[in-house]
XYZ file of C-alpha atoms in Angstrom:
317
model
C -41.816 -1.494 18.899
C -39.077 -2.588 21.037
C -36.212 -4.310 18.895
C -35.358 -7.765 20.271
C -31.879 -7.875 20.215
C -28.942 -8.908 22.763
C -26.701 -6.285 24.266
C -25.208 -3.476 22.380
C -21.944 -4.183 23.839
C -21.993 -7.795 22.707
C -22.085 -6.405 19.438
C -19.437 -3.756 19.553
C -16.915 -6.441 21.094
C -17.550 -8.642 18.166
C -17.267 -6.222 15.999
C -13.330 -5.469 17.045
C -12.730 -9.603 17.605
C -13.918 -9.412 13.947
C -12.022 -6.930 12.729
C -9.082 -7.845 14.452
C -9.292 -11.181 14.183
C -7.961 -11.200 17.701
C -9.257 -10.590 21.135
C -6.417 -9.118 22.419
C -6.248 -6.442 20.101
C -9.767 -5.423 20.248
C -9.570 -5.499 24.221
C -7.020 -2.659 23.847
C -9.117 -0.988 21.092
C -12.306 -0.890 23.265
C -10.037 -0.431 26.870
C -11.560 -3.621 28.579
C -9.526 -6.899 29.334
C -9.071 -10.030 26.931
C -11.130 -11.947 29.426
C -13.842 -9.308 28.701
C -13.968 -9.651 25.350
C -14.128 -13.075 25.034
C -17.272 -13.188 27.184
C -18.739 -10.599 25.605
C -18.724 -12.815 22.170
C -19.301 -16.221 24.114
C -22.477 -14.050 25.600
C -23.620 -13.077 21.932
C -23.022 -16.808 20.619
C -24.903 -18.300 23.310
C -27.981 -15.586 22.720
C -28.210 -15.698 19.275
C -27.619 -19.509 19.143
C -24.935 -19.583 16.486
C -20.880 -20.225 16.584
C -19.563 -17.360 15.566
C -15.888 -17.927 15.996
C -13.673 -20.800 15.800
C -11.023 -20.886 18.728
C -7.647 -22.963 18.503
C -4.934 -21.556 20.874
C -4.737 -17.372 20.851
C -5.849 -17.621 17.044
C -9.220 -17.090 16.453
C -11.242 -17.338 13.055
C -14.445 -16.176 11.963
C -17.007 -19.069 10.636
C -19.469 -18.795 7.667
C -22.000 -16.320 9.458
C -19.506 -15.079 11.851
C -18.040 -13.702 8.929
C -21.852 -12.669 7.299
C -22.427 -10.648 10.660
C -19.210 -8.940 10.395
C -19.855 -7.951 6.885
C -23.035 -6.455 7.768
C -21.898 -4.427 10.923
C -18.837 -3.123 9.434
C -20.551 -1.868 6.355
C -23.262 -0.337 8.869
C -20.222 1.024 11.175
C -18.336 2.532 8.197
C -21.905 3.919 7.003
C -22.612 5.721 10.581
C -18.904 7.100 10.618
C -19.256 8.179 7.083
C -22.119 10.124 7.963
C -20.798 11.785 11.019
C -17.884 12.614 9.105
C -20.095 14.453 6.278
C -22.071 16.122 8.806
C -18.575 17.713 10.536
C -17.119 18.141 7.106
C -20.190 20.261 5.830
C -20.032 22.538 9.246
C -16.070 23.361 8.318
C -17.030 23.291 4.216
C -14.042 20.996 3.705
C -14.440 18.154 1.266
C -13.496 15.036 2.553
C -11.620 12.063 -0.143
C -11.119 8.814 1.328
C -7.815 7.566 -0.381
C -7.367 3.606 -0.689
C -3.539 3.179 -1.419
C -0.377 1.274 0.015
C 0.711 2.088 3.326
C 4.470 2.432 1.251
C 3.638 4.532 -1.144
C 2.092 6.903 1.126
C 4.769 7.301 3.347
C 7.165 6.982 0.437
C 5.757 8.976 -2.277
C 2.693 10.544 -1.487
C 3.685 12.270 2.277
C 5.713 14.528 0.733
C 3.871 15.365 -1.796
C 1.334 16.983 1.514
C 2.343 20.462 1.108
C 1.850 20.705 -2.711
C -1.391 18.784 -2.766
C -2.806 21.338 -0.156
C -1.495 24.019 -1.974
C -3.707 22.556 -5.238
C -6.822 21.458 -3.093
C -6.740 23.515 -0.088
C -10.896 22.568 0.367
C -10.232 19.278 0.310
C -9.541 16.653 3.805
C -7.675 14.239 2.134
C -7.544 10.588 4.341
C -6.336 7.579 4.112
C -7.008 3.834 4.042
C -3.316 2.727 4.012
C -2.994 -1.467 2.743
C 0.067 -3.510 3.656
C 1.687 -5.348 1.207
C 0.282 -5.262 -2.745
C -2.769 -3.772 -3.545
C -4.062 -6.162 -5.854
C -7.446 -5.929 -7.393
C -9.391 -6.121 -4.219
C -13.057 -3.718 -4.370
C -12.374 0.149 -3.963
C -14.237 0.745 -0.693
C -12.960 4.528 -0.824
C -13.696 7.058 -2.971
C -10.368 6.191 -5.056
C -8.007 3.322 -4.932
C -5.022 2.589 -7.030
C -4.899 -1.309 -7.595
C -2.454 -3.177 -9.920
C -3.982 -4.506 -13.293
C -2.016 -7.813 -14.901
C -2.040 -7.338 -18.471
C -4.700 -10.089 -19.264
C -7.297 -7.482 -17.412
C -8.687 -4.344 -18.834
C -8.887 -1.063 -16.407
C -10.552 2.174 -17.843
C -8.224 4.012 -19.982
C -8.871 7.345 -17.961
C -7.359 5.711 -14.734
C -4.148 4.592 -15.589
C -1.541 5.867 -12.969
C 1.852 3.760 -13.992
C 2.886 0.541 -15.279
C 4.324 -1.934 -13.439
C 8.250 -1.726 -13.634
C 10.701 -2.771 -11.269
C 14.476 -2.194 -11.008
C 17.194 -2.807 -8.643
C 17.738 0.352 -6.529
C 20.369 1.952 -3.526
C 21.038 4.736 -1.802
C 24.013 6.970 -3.239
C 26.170 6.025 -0.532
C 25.761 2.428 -0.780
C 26.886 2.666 -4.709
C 30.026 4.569 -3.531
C 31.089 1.999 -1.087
C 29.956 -1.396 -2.779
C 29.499 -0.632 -6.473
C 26.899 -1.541 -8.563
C 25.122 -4.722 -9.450
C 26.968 -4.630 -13.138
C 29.840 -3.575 -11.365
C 30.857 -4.245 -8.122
C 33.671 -3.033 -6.225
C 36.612 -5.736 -5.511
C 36.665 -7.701 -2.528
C 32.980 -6.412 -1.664
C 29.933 -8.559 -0.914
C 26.687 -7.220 -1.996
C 23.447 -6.953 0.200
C 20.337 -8.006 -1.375
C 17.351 -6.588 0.442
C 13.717 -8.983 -0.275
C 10.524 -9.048 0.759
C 9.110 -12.612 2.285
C 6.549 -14.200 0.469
C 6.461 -12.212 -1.879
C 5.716 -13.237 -5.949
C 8.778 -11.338 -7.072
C 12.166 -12.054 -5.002
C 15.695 -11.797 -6.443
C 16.280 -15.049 -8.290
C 12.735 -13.938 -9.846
C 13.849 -10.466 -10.851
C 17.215 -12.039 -12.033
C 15.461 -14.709 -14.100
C 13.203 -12.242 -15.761
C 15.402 -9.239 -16.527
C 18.651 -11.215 -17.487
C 21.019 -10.267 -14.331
C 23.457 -12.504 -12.872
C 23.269 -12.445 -9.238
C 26.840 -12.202 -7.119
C 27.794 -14.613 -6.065
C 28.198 -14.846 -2.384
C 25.614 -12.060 -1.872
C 24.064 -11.426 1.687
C 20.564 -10.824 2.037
C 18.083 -8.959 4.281
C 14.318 -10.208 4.377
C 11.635 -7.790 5.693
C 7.421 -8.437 5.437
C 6.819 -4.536 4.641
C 7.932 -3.245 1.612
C 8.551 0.436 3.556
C 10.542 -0.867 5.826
C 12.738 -2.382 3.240
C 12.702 0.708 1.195
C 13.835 2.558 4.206
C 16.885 -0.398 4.981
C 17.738 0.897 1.381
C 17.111 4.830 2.191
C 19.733 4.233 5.076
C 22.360 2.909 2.645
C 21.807 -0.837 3.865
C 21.690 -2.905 0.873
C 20.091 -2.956 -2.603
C 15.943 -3.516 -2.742
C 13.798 -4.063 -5.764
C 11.909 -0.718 -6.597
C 8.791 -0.602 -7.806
C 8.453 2.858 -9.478
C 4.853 3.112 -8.786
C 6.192 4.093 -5.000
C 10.248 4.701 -5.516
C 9.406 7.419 -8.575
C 10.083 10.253 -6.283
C 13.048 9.194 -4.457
C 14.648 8.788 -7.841
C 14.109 12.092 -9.142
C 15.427 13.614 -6.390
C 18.232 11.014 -6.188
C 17.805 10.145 -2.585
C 17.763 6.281 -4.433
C 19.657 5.382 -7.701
C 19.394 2.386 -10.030
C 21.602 0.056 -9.230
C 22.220 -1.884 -12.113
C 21.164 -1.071 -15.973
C 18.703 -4.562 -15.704
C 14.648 -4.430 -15.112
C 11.909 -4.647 -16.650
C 8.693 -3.936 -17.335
C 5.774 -6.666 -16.445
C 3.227 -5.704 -18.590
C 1.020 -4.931 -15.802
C -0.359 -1.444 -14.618
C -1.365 0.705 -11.450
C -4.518 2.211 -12.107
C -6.479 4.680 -9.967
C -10.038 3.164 -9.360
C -13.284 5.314 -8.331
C -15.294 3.803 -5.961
C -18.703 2.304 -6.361
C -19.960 5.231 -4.756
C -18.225 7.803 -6.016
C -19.486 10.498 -9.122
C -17.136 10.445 -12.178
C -15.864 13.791 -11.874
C -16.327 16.573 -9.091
C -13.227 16.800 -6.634
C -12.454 12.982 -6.648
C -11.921 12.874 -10.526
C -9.459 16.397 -10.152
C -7.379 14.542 -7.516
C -7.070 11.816 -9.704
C -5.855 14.043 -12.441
C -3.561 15.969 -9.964
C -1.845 11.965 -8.921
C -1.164 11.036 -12.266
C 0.260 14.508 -12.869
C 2.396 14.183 -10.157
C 3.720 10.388 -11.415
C 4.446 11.846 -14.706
C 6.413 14.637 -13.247
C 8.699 12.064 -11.806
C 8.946 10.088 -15.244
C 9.582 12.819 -17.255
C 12.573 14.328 -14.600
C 13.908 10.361 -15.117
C 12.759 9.356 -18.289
C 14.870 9.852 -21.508
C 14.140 8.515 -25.455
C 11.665 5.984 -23.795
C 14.299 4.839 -21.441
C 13.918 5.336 -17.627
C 16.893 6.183 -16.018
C 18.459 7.892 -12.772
C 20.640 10.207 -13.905
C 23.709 8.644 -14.738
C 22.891 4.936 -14.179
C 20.137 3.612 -16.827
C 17.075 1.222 -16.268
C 16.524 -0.575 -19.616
C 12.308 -1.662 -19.798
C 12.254 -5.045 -22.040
């Protein structure tokens, strides 16, 4: 029976205008023009008699069954590639792990952790669905995901990763030229690196973990956390850590603490299976072989319950 159904390629420009949320973008995805695209979804509005997107300027937004269509074909597109990919993974017998994490704390603590983790799982085709900014407690698509907790909601026991702390780190350089937060060197001004829009900024942190601010402080504001860890990496300026991603770049002392102020916020970072995904098996050992790794870190920089960098000390109220 023949389906009765518009175009393919009506569908498969949606799809990317969808996913995108702009036409541009999924013009360059699919290698047609703008122009293109936005026929191709004006020609799949008009066949299947429903508004699919709602236009103002060169932002576009999806309406109520725009967005149920889009639902439905990415789950069916991430289904098909799915099953490709199990098909190619069974013909090389490596075991594929979808990893749901941030896109900083892969580049920042996971990346070079590569070598060792092949070394432990060298069956096993580790990838990656990288999310920018916090990773909240959004559904674990993947076959793991770590997701922050707050301490009003319960996470399985087995899955816990880290809690939530945060402290005011720097490169070693930076410390040698400007001092620390507690004690700064004379006639210097402190840089303050921040993330935009983000729940916890400076006067936040300084509100919360008893630090005075300097006075006179400049201050850099990025939208990525990496790229502000990175502004601190390069000796730029002082950024609130998070040790869930900075736990590695404190053992080895490529960032200190830069004050003896932070705090713990009661939340965690726990390391979710996905709805799909079999407790135990391969999935279950990398998630032992993660939380090995964190506690590595915290044991090289914890001390009597204390966290610390070496010589300067992160107090956790």
């Amino acid at each position: 029976m023949k389906r009765v159904l518009p175009p393919t390629n009506l569908f498969l420009a949606f799809e990317a205008a969808a996913r995108h949320r702009n036409f541009s973008r999924a013009a360059e995805e699919l290698g047609i023009s703008q122009p293109a695209v936005s026929r191709a979804v004006a020609s799949l509005e008009e066949a299947i008699g429903v508004k699919l997107f709602l236009r103002s300027g060169p932002s576009v937004r999806l309406t109520t069954r725009g967005a149920e269509l889009s639902g439905l074909m990415s789950n069916s597109f991430d289904a098909i590639e799915k099953l490709i990919a199990s098909w190619k993974d069974k013909e090389s017998g490596r075991k594929p792990v979808l990893l749901s994490i941030s896109s900083s704390m892969a580049a920042h603590w996971l990346i070079p952790r590569l070598f060792d983790f092949r070394l432990a799982f060298p069956d096993v085709d580790l990838r990656f669905e990288l999310i920018a900014g916090g990773v909240g407690q959004s559904p674990v698509r993947a076959d793991l995901g770590l997701r922050r907790f707050p301490e009003t909601s319960k996470a399985p026991p087995e899955s816990h990763f880290l809690d939530e702390i945060i402290q005011p780190v720097a490169a070693l350089d930076y410390i040698k030229r400007m001092g620390t937060l507690d004690q700064p060197r004379r006639n210097r001004t402190h840089t303050l690196i921040t993330l935009s829009d983000h729940w916890c900024d400076w006067d936040t942190f300084a509100r919360l973990a008893g630090l005075e601010l300097p006075p006179n402080h400049k201050t850099m504001v990025f939208s990525d956390y990496s790229v502000a860890l990175q502004s601190a990496l390069n000796g730029q300026g002082i950024v609130l850590g998070w040790l869930s991603v900075t736990s590695r770049l404190l053992r080895y002392r490529s960032l200190l603490a830069a004050s003896d102020r932070g705090f713990n916020t009661r939340a965690t970072f726990n390391f979710i299976l996905g709805d799909q995904t079999p407790v135990g098996g391969v999935v279950g050992e990398v998630r032992e072989w993660l939380c090995a790794e964190v506690g590595k870190d915290v044991a090289k920089i914890g001390k009597g319950g204390r966290l610390h960098s070496f010589e300067c000390h992160v107090l956790v109220s």
